[in-house]
Coordinates of C-alpha atoms and ligand atoms in Angstrom, one line a residue:
X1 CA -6.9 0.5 -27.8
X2 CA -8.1 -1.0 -24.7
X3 CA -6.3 -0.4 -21.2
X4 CA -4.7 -3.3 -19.7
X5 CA -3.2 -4.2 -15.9
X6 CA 0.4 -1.6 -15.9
X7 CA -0.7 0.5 -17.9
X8 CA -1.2 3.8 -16.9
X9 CA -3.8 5.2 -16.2
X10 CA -5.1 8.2 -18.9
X11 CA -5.3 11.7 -17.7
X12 CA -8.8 14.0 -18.1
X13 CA -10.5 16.9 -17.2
X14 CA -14.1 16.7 -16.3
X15 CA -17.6 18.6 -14.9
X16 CA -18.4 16.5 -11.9
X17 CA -21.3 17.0 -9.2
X18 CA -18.2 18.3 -7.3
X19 CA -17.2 20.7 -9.8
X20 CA -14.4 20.7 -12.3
X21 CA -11.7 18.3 -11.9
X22 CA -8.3 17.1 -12.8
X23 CA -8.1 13.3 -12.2
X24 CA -4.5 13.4 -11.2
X25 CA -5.5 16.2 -9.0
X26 CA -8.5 14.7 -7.7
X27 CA -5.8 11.4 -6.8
X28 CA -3.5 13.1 -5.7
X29 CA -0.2 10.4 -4.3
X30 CA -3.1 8.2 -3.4
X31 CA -5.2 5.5 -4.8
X32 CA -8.2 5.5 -6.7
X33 CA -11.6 3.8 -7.7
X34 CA -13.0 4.8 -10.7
X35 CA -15.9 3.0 -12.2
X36 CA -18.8 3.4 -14.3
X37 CA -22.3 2.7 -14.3
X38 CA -25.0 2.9 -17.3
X39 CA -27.5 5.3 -15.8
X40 CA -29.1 7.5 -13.4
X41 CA -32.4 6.7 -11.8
X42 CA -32.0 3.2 -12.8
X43 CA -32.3 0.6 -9.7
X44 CA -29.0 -1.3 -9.9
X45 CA -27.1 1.7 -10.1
X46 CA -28.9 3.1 -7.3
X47 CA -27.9 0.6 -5.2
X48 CA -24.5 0.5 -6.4
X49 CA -23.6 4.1 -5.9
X50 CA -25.8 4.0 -2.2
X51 CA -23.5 1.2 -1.3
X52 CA -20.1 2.8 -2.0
X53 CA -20.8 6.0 -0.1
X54 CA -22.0 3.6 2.8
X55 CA -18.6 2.1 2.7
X56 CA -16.8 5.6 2.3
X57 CA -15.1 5.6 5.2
X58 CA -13.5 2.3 4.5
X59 CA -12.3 3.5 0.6
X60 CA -11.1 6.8 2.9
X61 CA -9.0 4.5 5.9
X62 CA -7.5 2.8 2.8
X63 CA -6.5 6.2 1.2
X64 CA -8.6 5.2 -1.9
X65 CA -10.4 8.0 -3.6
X66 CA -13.7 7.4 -5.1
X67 CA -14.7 8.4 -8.7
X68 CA -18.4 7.1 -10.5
X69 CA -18.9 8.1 -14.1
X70 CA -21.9 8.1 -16.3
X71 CA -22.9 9.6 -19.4
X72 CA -25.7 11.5 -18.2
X73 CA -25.4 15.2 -17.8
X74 CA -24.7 16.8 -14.9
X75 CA -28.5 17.9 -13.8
X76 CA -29.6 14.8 -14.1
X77 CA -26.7 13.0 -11.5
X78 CA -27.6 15.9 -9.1
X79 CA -31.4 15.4 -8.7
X80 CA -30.4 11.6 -8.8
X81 CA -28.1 11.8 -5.6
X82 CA -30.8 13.2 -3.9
X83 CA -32.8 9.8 -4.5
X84 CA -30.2 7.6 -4.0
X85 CA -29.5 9.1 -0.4
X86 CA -33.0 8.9 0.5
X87 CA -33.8 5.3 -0.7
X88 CA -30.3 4.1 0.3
X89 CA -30.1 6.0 3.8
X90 CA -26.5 7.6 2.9
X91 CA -25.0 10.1 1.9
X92 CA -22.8 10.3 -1.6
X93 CA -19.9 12.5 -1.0
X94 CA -17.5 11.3 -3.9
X95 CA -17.8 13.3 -7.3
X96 CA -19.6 11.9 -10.3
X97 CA -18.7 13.0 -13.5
X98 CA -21.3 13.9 -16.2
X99 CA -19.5 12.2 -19.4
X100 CA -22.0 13.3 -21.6
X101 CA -19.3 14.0 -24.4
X102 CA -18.5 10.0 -23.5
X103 CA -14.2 11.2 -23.0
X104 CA -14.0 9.5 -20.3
X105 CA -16.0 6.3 -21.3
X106 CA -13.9 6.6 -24.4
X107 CA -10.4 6.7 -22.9
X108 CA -11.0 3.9 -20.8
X109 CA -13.5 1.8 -23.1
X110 CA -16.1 1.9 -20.9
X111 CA -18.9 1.6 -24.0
X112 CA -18.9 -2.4 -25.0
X113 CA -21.1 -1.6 -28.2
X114 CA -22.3 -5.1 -28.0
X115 CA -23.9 -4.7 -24.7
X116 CA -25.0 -1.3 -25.5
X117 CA -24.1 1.0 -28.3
X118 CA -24.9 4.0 -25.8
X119 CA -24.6 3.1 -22.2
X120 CA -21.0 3.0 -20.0
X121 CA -21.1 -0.7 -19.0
X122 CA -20.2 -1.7 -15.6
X123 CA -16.6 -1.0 -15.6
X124 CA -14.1 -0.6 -12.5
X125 CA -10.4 0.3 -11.9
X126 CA -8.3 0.3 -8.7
X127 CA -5.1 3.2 -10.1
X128 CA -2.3 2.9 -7.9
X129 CA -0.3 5.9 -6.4
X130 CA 2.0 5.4 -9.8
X131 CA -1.4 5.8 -11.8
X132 CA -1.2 2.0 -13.2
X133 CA -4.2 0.1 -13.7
X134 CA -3.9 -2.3 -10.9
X135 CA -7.7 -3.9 -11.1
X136 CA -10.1 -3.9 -14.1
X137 CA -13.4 -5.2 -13.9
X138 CA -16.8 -5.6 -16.3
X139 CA -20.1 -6.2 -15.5
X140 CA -23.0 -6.4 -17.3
X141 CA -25.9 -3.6 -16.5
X142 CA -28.4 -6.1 -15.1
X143 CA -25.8 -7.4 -12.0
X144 CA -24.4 -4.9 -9.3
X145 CA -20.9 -5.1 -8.4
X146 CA -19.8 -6.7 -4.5
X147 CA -18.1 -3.6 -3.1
X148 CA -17.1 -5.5 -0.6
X149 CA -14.8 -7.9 -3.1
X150 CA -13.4 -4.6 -4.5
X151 CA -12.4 -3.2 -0.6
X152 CA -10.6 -6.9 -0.4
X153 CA -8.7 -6.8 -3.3
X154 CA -7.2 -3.0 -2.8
X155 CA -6.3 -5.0 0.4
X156 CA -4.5 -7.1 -1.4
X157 CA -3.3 -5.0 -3.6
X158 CA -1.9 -2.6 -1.0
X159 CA 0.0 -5.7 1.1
X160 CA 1.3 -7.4 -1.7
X161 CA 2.8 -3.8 -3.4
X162 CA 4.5 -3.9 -0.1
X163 CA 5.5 -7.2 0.9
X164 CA 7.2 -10.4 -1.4
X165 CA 3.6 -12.0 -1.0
X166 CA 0.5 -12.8 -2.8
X167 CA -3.1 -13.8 -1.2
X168 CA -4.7 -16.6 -1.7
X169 CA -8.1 -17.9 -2.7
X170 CA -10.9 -15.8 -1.2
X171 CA -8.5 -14.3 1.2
X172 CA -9.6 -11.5 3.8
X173 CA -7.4 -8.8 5.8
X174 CA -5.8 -11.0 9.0
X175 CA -5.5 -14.6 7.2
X176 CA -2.5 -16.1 6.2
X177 CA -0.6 -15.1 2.9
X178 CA 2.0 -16.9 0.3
X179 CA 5.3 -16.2 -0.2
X180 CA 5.6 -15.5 -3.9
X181 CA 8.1 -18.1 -6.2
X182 CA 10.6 -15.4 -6.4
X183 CA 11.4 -16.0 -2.7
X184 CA 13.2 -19.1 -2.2
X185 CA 12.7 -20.7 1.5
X186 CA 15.7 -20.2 2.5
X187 CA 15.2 -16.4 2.1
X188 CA 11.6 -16.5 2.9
X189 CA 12.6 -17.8 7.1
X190 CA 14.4 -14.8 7.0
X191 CA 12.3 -12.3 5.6
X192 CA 8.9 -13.5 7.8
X193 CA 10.1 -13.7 10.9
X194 CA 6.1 -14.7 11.7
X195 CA 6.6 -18.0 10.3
X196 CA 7.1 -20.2 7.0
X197 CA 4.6 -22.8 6.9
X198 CA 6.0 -25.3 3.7
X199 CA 2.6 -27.0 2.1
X200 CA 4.9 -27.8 -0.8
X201 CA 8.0 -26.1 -2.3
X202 CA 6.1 -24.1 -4.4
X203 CA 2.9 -23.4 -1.9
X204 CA 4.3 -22.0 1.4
X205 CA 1.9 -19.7 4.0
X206 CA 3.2 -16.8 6.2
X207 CA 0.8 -14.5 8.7
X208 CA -0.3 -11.5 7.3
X209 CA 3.2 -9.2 8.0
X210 CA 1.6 -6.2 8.4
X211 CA -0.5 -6.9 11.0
Ligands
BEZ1 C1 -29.9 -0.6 -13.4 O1 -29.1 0.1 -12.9 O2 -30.9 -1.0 -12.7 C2 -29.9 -1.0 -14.8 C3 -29.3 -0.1 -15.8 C4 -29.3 -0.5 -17.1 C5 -29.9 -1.7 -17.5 C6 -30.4 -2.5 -16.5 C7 -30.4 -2.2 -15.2

């Protein structure tokens, strides 16, 4: 059966281009990206994976670890790195596990037969520190993912596990955030001490409060 937001997140061992690992281990009490792409020395996915390890350090600040999966074996993603950090002027320093058994793409239904009865499709998941599924995503081979929408919405994710607030449309770190429906008005003065800006009483804005 096919994953779903709350659920957690499944367990596995796995050769990676950083050696064998334990995906709990690898998480540790942090958060984690993992995400698939269909396959090595292929353009999109070159550009995808050059673009993450560009934007390493932000995953890092946000105490996100990175994890790409493939089903190609493990040579292959090796000499492939090597390309991908010349044409893409970075250097990949997250693991990327050779699935070539398809465990992985299996537990977390990465293969959309449909789209490809062999290939991992473009999946993504943002797993919490309590290993649920907070984000799912699918693309379709032939468009890359915006790794920049995926930084925002751990953002999000990270504020509103913390606060009694959601973001709104196209939000970005620093702009203004609602109060959720649970919180009346009443309770909401007192918990934002920012600011309650009443739109209507179910639409009401607060500054960011962690900032
Ligand atoms: C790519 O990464 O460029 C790609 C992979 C599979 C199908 C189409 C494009």
């Amino acid at each position: 059966m096919s994953l779903r937001l709350g659920d957690i997140a499944p367990n596995f061992q796995a050769k990676t281009t950083a050696g064998d690992i334990d995906f709990y281990e690898f998480l540790g009490n942090g958060w984690g990206i993992l995400f698939s792409h269909p396959a090595d020395y292929t353009p999109v996915c070159t550009t995808e994976l050059g673009k993450t390890a560009l934007l390493q350090e932000e995953f890092a600040k946000r105490n996100v670890k990175v994890l790409a999966v493939s089903v190609d074996p493990l040579d292959k993603h090796l000499g492939w790195v090597k390309d991908i950090n010349e044409t893409q002027n970075c250097n990949v320093g997250f693991p990327i596990i050779a699935d070539e058994d398809r465990n992985v793409a299996t537990l977390y239904d990465m293969i959309h037969p449909n789209a490809s009865e062999t290939f991992t499709v473009r999946s993504l998941f943002v797993i919490g520190p309590d290993k649920k599924v907070k984000l799912m995503i699918t693309y379709p081979a032939s468009t890359g993912r915006n790794f920049y929408e995926v930084l925002r919405v751990v953002d999000s994710l990270q504020l509103t596990a913390n606060y009694s607030v959601a973001t709104p449309a196209d939000w970005k770190e620093g702009e203004d955030v609602i109060v959720v429906p649970a919180v009346s008005t009443d309770d909401a003065i007192k918990k934002f001490p920012k600011g309650v800006k009443v739109v209507k009483p179910y639409l009401r804005y607060t500054p960011q409060p962690n900032k």
